[in-house]
């Protein structure tokens, strides 16, 4: 008598939570970036490829389950940027540039966030994804601290001490972004109403991540993280905000003052944040010069901008002589390299220059809608005292961090895929959490 073979592989795969497809995207960012700066414009990181597979996987699940993809509100909020992107793609300098730019923007701001929203089914999925981001941050932070201690990091003021993790010297913002987002997730998890041991572990991870964040020497990441963590504390309660703020300040004093971790360089870097007109360093001068160039492009074409990927082509005609020829990178396993300055390092000004007022209103309107709806839901959950406050703090915190960091950075590099994941988490909390949980219960 023939014995039927068990169909355990198919059955087990079907029982796996869909969120694992998004977790895989986060996990792949632990891999070293390509030596030539892979992951930037025109170079794909494995995480980008898997994010595309996650979108395809989500689409196949929708077809199989015969589910309505998005609610009307979600479709409007997430689809709003498409209008400005389509117009800007038509106005690009060449069809190739328009298609490439359109694909990148759709990936980061529309397709992957929508897939994350649909693949997250319940609060435990959000917690799993948040812990995955914390784990990635701990790994990258550990690599960064090792680089600082052993002098194998990226060059900073002539010394190979800048912590960049596995992203390399040509993407000095990569580790800072990952560590910051992991820290925001840890703070959100620590402030929730989960078991005490989970909150203590999250708080410990948040404190541990302060060191690699400091050693990244990234002023924009510092500012965005400080603003976000303060917002998370206030949203969790004023009394708790005072207590945790005092503890964090004490930890900072011990870390920098007592242990002397990079004291002189850190103090100089912090002080440079306010040196806008009083002898700013060249990086600050370049940044403000490119901001002025982006504003000039917008004034030239205020409604539709100069077209997707048009900033590099129009930069020289709008920038002053104060702009340097490029930024210098060295160390972290790579040789000396001079990178051209091809973006204004401000997402809002980049969108304004390339997509005009139409594109900025569409993108910023989508982000603002997510923020307002997310904060409103978080406030309702906190007042009702129901479960899920940690998920709301994580989702809203990640969105606040991105919107703050966009004032000092734009998309580019392997860590950009995390921006899409963060927007998807925010969308789940603001637009799709109730619907997703009802589907998961069936």
Coordinates of C-alpha atoms in Angstrom, one line a residue:
X1 CA 0.0 0.0 0.0
X2 CA 1.5 3.3 -1.1
X3 CA 2.0 5.8 1.7
X4 CA 1.0 9.4 0.9
X5 CA 3.9 11.8 1.1
X6 CA 3.2 14.7 3.5
X7 CA 2.9 18.1 1.9
X8 CA 4.8 19.7 4.8
X9 CA 6.9 22.2 2.7
X10 CA 3.9 23.8 1.1
X11 CA 1.8 23.8 4.2
X12 CA 4.6 25.3 6.3
X13 CA 5.3 28.0 3.8
X14 CA 1.6 29.0 3.7
X15 CA 1.6 29.2 7.5
X16 CA 4.6 31.6 7.6
X17 CA 3.6 35.2 8.4
X18 CA 3.7 37.4 5.3
X19 CA 5.7 40.0 7.2
X20 CA 8.8 37.8 6.9
X21 CA 9.1 39.1 3.3
X22 CA 9.6 42.6 4.7
X23 CA 11.9 41.3 7.5
X24 CA 14.1 39.8 4.8
X25 CA 14.5 43.2 3.2
X26 CA 15.7 44.6 6.5
X27 CA 18.0 41.6 7.2
X28 CA 19.8 41.9 3.9
X29 CA 21.0 45.4 4.8
X30 CA 23.5 43.6 7.1
X31 CA 25.4 42.5 4.1
X32 CA 28.4 44.7 3.1
X33 CA 27.8 47.2 0.3
X34 CA 29.6 46.9 -3.0
X35 CA 33.1 48.5 -3.0
X36 CA 32.0 50.9 -5.7
X37 CA 29.2 52.3 -3.6
X38 CA 26.6 49.9 -4.8
X39 CA 23.1 50.8 -3.8
X40 CA 23.4 54.4 -4.9
X41 CA 21.8 55.7 -8.1
X42 CA 22.2 53.2 -10.8
X43 CA 23.5 50.5 -8.5
X44 CA 21.2 47.9 -6.8
X45 CA 21.7 46.5 -3.3
X46 CA 20.3 43.0 -2.6
X47 CA 17.8 44.6 -0.3
X48 CA 16.4 46.6 -3.2
X49 CA 16.0 43.5 -5.2
X50 CA 14.2 41.7 -2.4
X51 CA 11.9 44.7 -1.9
X52 CA 10.8 44.3 -5.5
X53 CA 10.2 40.6 -4.8
X54 CA 8.2 41.5 -1.7
X55 CA 6.0 43.8 -3.9
X56 CA 5.5 40.9 -6.3
X57 CA 4.8 38.5 -3.5
X58 CA 2.2 40.8 -2.1
X59 CA 0.5 41.2 -5.4
X60 CA 0.3 37.4 -5.9
X61 CA -1.2 37.0 -2.4
X62 CA -3.9 39.5 -3.2
X63 CA -4.8 37.7 -6.4
X64 CA -4.9 34.3 -4.7
X65 CA -6.9 35.6 -1.7
X66 CA -9.1 37.7 -4.0
X67 CA -8.8 40.6 -1.6
X68 CA -9.4 44.3 -2.3
X69 CA -5.8 45.7 -2.3
X70 CA -6.4 49.0 -0.4
X71 CA -9.2 51.0 1.1
X72 CA -10.2 54.1 -0.8
X73 CA -8.5 56.4 1.8
X74 CA -5.2 54.4 1.6
X75 CA -5.3 54.4 -2.2
X76 CA -5.6 58.2 -2.2
X77 CA -3.0 58.9 0.4
X78 CA -0.4 56.4 -1.0
X79 CA -1.2 57.2 -4.6
X80 CA -1.1 60.9 -4.3
X81 CA 2.7 61.2 -5.2
X82 CA 2.1 59.5 -8.5
X83 CA 0.6 62.6 -10.0
X84 CA 3.7 64.8 -9.5
X85 CA 6.0 62.0 -10.4
X86 CA 4.3 61.4 -13.7
X87 CA 4.5 65.1 -14.7
X88 CA 8.1 65.3 -13.6
X89 CA 9.1 62.2 -15.5
X90 CA 7.6 63.6 -18.7
X91 CA 9.7 66.8 -18.1
X92 CA 13.0 64.9 -17.6
X93 CA 16.0 65.7 -19.8
X94 CA 15.8 62.2 -21.4
X95 CA 13.4 59.3 -21.4
X96 CA 15.9 57.1 -19.7
X97 CA 16.4 59.5 -16.9
X98 CA 12.7 59.9 -16.5
X99 CA 12.0 56.2 -16.4
X100 CA 14.9 55.5 -13.9
X101 CA 13.8 58.3 -11.6
X102 CA 10.2 57.4 -11.8
X103 CA 11.0 53.8 -10.9
X104 CA 13.0 54.8 -7.9
X105 CA 10.4 57.2 -6.5
X106 CA 7.6 54.7 -7.1
X107 CA 9.6 52.0 -5.3
X108 CA 10.4 54.2 -2.2
X109 CA 7.2 56.2 -1.8
X110 CA 4.4 54.1 -3.3
X111 CA 4.9 50.4 -4.1
X112 CA 7.0 49.2 -1.2
X113 CA 5.0 51.2 1.5
X114 CA 1.8 49.8 0.0
X115 CA 3.2 46.2 0.1
X116 CA 4.4 46.7 3.7
X117 CA 0.9 47.9 4.7
X118 CA -0.7 44.9 3.1
X119 CA 1.8 42.3 4.4
X120 CA 1.5 43.5 8.0
X121 CA -1.6 41.7 9.5
X122 CA -1.4 42.3 13.3
X123 CA 0.4 44.1 16.0
X124 CA 2.8 41.2 16.6
X125 CA 4.0 41.6 13.0
X126 CA 4.8 45.2 13.7
X127 CA 6.8 44.2 16.8
X128 CA 8.7 41.5 14.8
X129 CA 9.6 44.1 12.1
X130 CA 10.6 46.6 14.7
X131 CA 12.8 44.2 16.5
X132 CA 14.4 43.2 13.2
X133 CA 15.3 46.9 12.7
X134 CA 16.7 47.0 16.2
X135 CA 18.8 43.9 15.5
X136 CA 20.1 45.4 12.3
X137 CA 21.0 48.6 14.1
X138 CA 22.9 46.7 16.8
X139 CA 24.9 44.8 14.2
X140 CA 25.8 47.9 12.2
X141 CA 26.5 49.8 15.4
X142 CA 28.8 47.1 16.7
X143 CA 30.7 47.1 13.4
X144 CA 30.9 50.9 13.6
X145 CA 32.2 51.0 17.2
X146 CA 34.9 48.4 16.2
X147 CA 35.9 50.7 13.3
X148 CA 36.3 53.6 15.7
X149 CA 38.3 51.6 18.3
X150 CA 40.6 50.0 15.8
X151 CA 41.0 53.0 13.4
X152 CA 39.5 51.1 10.4
X153 CA 36.6 53.4 9.8
X154 CA 36.0 56.2 7.2
X155 CA 38.3 59.2 7.2
X156 CA 37.2 62.1 9.5
X157 CA 39.5 65.1 9.9
X158 CA 42.4 63.0 8.5
X159 CA 41.8 60.0 10.9
X160 CA 40.1 56.7 10.0
X161 CA 37.7 56.8 12.9
X162 CA 34.3 57.5 11.5
X163 CA 31.8 54.7 12.1
X164 CA 30.1 53.7 8.9
X165 CA 29.3 50.0 9.5
X166 CA 29.2 47.8 6.4
X167 CA 28.1 50.6 4.2
X168 CA 31.6 51.9 3.4
X169 CA 33.1 55.3 3.2
X170 CA 31.1 56.2 0.1
X171 CA 27.9 56.0 2.1
X172 CA 28.7 57.6 5.4
X173 CA 25.1 58.2 6.1
X174 CA 24.1 54.5 5.8
X175 CA 25.0 53.3 9.3
X176 CA 23.8 56.5 10.9
X177 CA 20.4 56.0 9.3
X178 CA 20.1 52.4 10.3
X179 CA 21.2 53.0 13.9
X180 CA 18.9 56.0 14.3
X181 CA 15.9 54.1 13.0
X182 CA 16.7 51.1 15.2
X183 CA 17.0 53.5 18.2
X184 CA 13.6 55.0 17.4
X185 CA 12.1 51.5 17.3
X186 CA 13.7 50.5 20.6
X187 CA 12.4 53.6 22.3
X188 CA 8.9 53.0 21.0
X189 CA 9.0 49.4 22.2
X190 CA 10.4 50.4 25.6
X191 CA 7.5 52.9 26.1
X192 CA 4.7 50.5 25.3
X193 CA 2.7 48.2 27.6
X194 CA 4.4 44.9 26.6
X195 CA 6.0 42.5 29.2
X196 CA 8.6 44.2 31.5
X197 CA 11.5 42.1 30.2
X198 CA 10.7 43.2 26.6
X199 CA 10.7 46.8 27.6
X200 CA 13.9 46.5 29.6
X201 CA 15.6 44.8 26.6
X202 CA 14.4 47.5 24.3
X203 CA 15.6 50.3 26.7
X204 CA 19.0 48.6 26.9
X205 CA 19.3 48.4 23.1
X206 CA 18.3 52.1 22.9
X207 CA 21.0 53.1 25.3
X208 CA 23.6 50.9 23.6
X209 CA 22.9 52.5 20.2
X210 CA 23.7 56.0 21.5
X211 CA 27.4 55.2 21.2
X212 CA 27.6 54.2 17.5
X213 CA 25.2 57.0 16.7
X214 CA 27.6 59.5 18.3
X215 CA 30.6 57.9 16.5
X216 CA 28.8 58.3 13.1
X217 CA 29.5 62.1 13.4
X218 CA 26.3 62.6 11.5
X219 CA 24.7 65.9 12.5
X220 CA 21.5 65.4 10.6
X221 CA 20.9 62.0 12.2
X222 CA 21.6 63.4 15.7
X223 CA 19.1 66.2 15.2
X224 CA 16.4 63.9 13.7
X225 CA 16.9 61.3 16.5
X226 CA 16.8 63.8 19.3
X227 CA 13.6 65.4 17.9
X228 CA 11.9 62.0 17.4
X229 CA 12.8 60.5 20.8
X230 CA 11.5 63.7 22.5
X231 CA 8.3 63.5 20.5
X232 CA 7.9 59.8 21.4
X233 CA 8.4 60.6 25.1
X234 CA 5.9 63.4 25.0
X235 CA 3.3 61.2 23.2
X236 CA 3.7 58.5 25.9
X237 CA 3.1 61.0 28.8
X238 CA 4.6 64.1 30.2
X239 CA 5.7 62.4 33.5
X240 CA 7.4 59.6 31.8
X241 CA 9.0 62.0 29.4
X242 CA 10.7 63.9 32.3
X243 CA 11.9 60.7 34.0
X244 CA 13.3 59.1 30.8
X245 CA 14.8 62.4 29.6
X246 CA 16.7 62.8 32.9
X247 CA 18.0 59.3 32.7
X248 CA 19.1 59.8 29.1
X249 CA 20.9 63.0 30.0
X250 CA 22.7 61.3 32.8
X251 CA 23.7 58.5 30.5
X252 CA 25.0 61.0 28.0
X253 CA 27.1 62.7 30.7
X254 CA 28.6 59.4 31.8
X255 CA 29.3 58.3 28.2
X256 CA 30.9 61.5 26.9
X257 CA 32.1 63.2 30.0
X258 CA 33.0 60.3 32.3
X259 CA 34.3 57.8 29.7
X260 CA 35.7 60.5 27.4
X261 CA 34.3 58.9 24.2
X262 CA 35.5 61.1 21.4
X263 CA 35.0 64.2 23.5
X264 CA 37.0 66.8 21.6
X265 CA 35.8 65.7 18.1
X266 CA 32.2 65.2 19.2
X267 CA 32.1 68.7 20.9
X268 CA 33.5 70.2 17.7
X269 CA 31.0 68.4 15.6
X270 CA 28.1 69.4 17.8
X271 CA 29.3 73.0 17.8
X272 CA 29.5 73.1 14.0
X273 CA 25.7 72.6 13.8
X274 CA 25.2 76.2 14.8
X275 CA 28.1 77.6 12.7
X276 CA 26.0 78.7 9.7
X277 CA 27.4 82.2 9.2
X278 CA 30.3 82.2 11.6
X279 CA 33.1 80.3 9.8
X280 CA 31.2 77.2 8.8
X281 CA 33.2 74.2 7.5
X282 CA 33.2 73.3 3.8
X283 CA 30.5 70.6 4.1
X284 CA 28.1 73.2 5.6
X285 CA 29.0 75.7 2.9
X286 CA 28.4 73.1 0.2
X287 CA 25.1 72.2 1.7
X288 CA 23.7 75.7 1.8
X289 CA 25.1 76.4 -1.7
X290 CA 23.3 73.4 -3.1
X291 CA 20.1 74.5 -1.3
X292 CA 20.3 77.9 -2.9
X293 CA 20.8 76.2 -6.3
X294 CA 17.7 74.0 -5.8
X295 CA 15.7 77.1 -4.9
X296 CA 17.0 78.8 -8.1
X297 CA 15.8 75.8 -10.2
X298 CA 12.4 76.0 -8.6
X299 CA 12.1 79.7 -9.3
X300 CA 12.9 79.0 -12.9
X301 CA 10.2 76.4 -13.3
X302 CA 7.9 76.8 -10.2
X303 CA 5.1 74.5 -11.1
X304 CA 6.7 71.3 -12.6
X305 CA 10.4 71.7 -11.8
X306 CA 13.3 70.7 -14.1
X307 CA 12.3 67.1 -14.3
X308 CA 13.3 63.9 -12.5
X309 CA 17.1 63.5 -12.1
X310 CA 17.6 67.0 -13.4
X311 CA 19.4 68.5 -10.4
X312 CA 22.9 67.4 -11.5
X313 CA 22.5 68.8 -15.0
X314 CA 21.2 72.2 -13.8
X315 CA 23.4 72.5 -10.7
X316 CA 26.3 74.4 -12.1
X317 CA 24.2 77.0 -13.8
X318 CA 22.5 77.9 -10.4
X319 CA 25.3 77.3 -7.9
X320 CA 27.7 80.0 -6.7
X321 CA 31.5 79.7 -6.8
X322 CA 31.5 78.7 -3.1
X323 CA 30.5 75.2 -4.1
X324 CA 33.4 72.7 -4.0
X325 CA 34.0 70.2 -6.8
X326 CA 33.0 67.2 -4.6
X327 CA 33.3 65.5 -1.3
X328 CA 36.3 63.4 -0.3
X329 CA 36.0 59.8 1.0
X330 CA 38.6 57.5 2.2
X331 CA 39.1 54.5 4.6
X332 CA 36.8 51.7 5.7
X333 CA 38.4 49.3 3.3
X334 CA 38.3 51.6 0.3
X335 CA 40.8 54.0 -1.2
X336 CA 40.6 57.7 -1.7
X337 CA 37.7 58.7 -3.8
X338 CA 36.2 62.1 -4.7
X339 CA 32.4 62.0 -5.0
X340 CA 30.6 64.7 -7.1
X341 CA 27.8 66.6 -5.3
X342 CA 24.7 65.5 -7.3
X343 CA 21.9 66.3 -4.9
X344 CA 21.1 69.2 -2.4
X345 CA 21.0 66.8 0.6
X346 CA 17.5 68.1 1.4
X347 CA 14.6 66.0 0.2
X348 CA 12.1 68.8 0.2
X349 CA 14.3 71.0 -1.9
X350 CA 15.2 68.1 -4.2
X351 CA 11.5 67.5 -4.9
X352 CA 10.8 71.2 -5.3
X353 CA 13.7 71.6 -7.8
X354 CA 12.9 68.5 -9.9
X355 CA 9.1 68.2 -9.5
X356 CA 8.1 71.7 -8.7
X357 CA 5.3 72.8 -6.4
X358 CA 3.0 70.2 -7.8
X359 CA 5.3 67.3 -6.9
X360 CA 6.1 68.8 -3.4
X361 CA 2.5 69.2 -2.5
X362 CA 1.7 65.7 -3.6
X363 CA 4.5 64.0 -1.7
X364 CA 4.4 66.2 1.4
X365 CA 0.6 66.0 1.4
X366 CA 0.8 62.2 1.5
X367 CA 3.3 62.3 4.3
X368 CA 1.3 64.9 6.3
X369 CA -1.8 62.9 5.9
X370 CA 0.0 59.8 7.4
X371 CA 1.3 61.9 10.2
X372 CA -2.0 63.4 11.2
X373 CA -4.0 60.2 10.9
X374 CA -1.3 58.3 12.8
X375 CA -1.1 60.8 15.7
X376 CA -4.9 60.8 15.9
X377 CA -5.0 57.1 16.2
X378 CA -2.2 57.0 18.8
X379 CA -4.0 59.6 20.9
X380 CA -7.2 57.5 20.8
X381 CA -5.3 54.3 21.8
X382 CA -3.6 56.1 24.7
X383 CA -6.8 57.6 26.0
X384 CA -8.6 54.3 25.8
X385 CA -5.7 52.4 27.4
X386 CA -5.9 49.6 24.9
X387 CA -3.0 47.5 23.6
X388 CA -0.9 48.6 20.7
X389 CA 0.6 51.9 22.0
X390 CA 4.1 50.6 21.4
X391 CA 3.2 49.9 17.7
X392 CA 1.9 53.5 17.4
X393 CA 4.9 55.0 19.0
X394 CA 7.2 53.0 16.6
X395 CA 5.2 53.9 13.5
X396 CA 4.8 57.6 14.3
X397 CA 8.4 57.8 15.5
X398 CA 9.8 56.4 12.3
X399 CA 7.7 58.8 10.3
X400 CA 8.7 61.8 12.4
X401 CA 12.4 60.8 12.0
X402 CA 12.1 60.6 8.3
X403 CA 10.3 63.9 7.9
X404 CA 12.9 65.6 10.1
X405 CA 15.9 63.9 8.4
X406 CA 14.6 64.9 5.0
X407 CA 15.6 68.5 5.9
X408 CA 19.2 67.3 5.9
X409 CA 19.3 64.4 3.5
X410 CA 17.6 62.9 0.5
X411 CA 17.2 59.4 -0.9
X412 CA 20.2 57.5 -2.1
X413 CA 22.2 54.5 -1.0
X414 CA 21.3 51.0 0.3
X415 CA 19.6 52.4 3.4
X416 CA 17.0 54.2 1.2
X417 CA 14.9 51.0 1.2
X418 CA 14.4 51.5 5.0
X419 CA 12.6 54.8 4.2
X420 CA 10.0 52.8 2.2
X421 CA 9.7 50.3 5.1
X422 CA 9.2 53.1 7.6
X423 CA 6.5 54.7 5.4
X424 CA 4.8 51.4 5.1
X425 CA 4.8 51.0 8.9
X426 CA 3.4 54.5 9.3
X427 CA 0.7 53.7 6.7
X428 CA -0.3 50.5 8.5
X429 CA -0.8 52.4 11.7
X430 CA -2.6 55.3 10.1
X431 CA -4.6 53.7 7.3
X432 CA -4.7 49.9 7.5
X433 CA -4.2 48.4 10.9
X434 CA -7.9 47.8 11.7
X435 CA -8.6 46.2 8.3
X436 CA -5.4 44.1 8.4
X437 CA -6.3 42.8 11.9
X438 CA -9.8 41.8 10.8
X439 CA -8.4 39.9 7.9
X440 CA -5.9 38.1 10.1
X441 CA -8.6 37.0 12.4
X442 CA -10.5 35.2 9.7

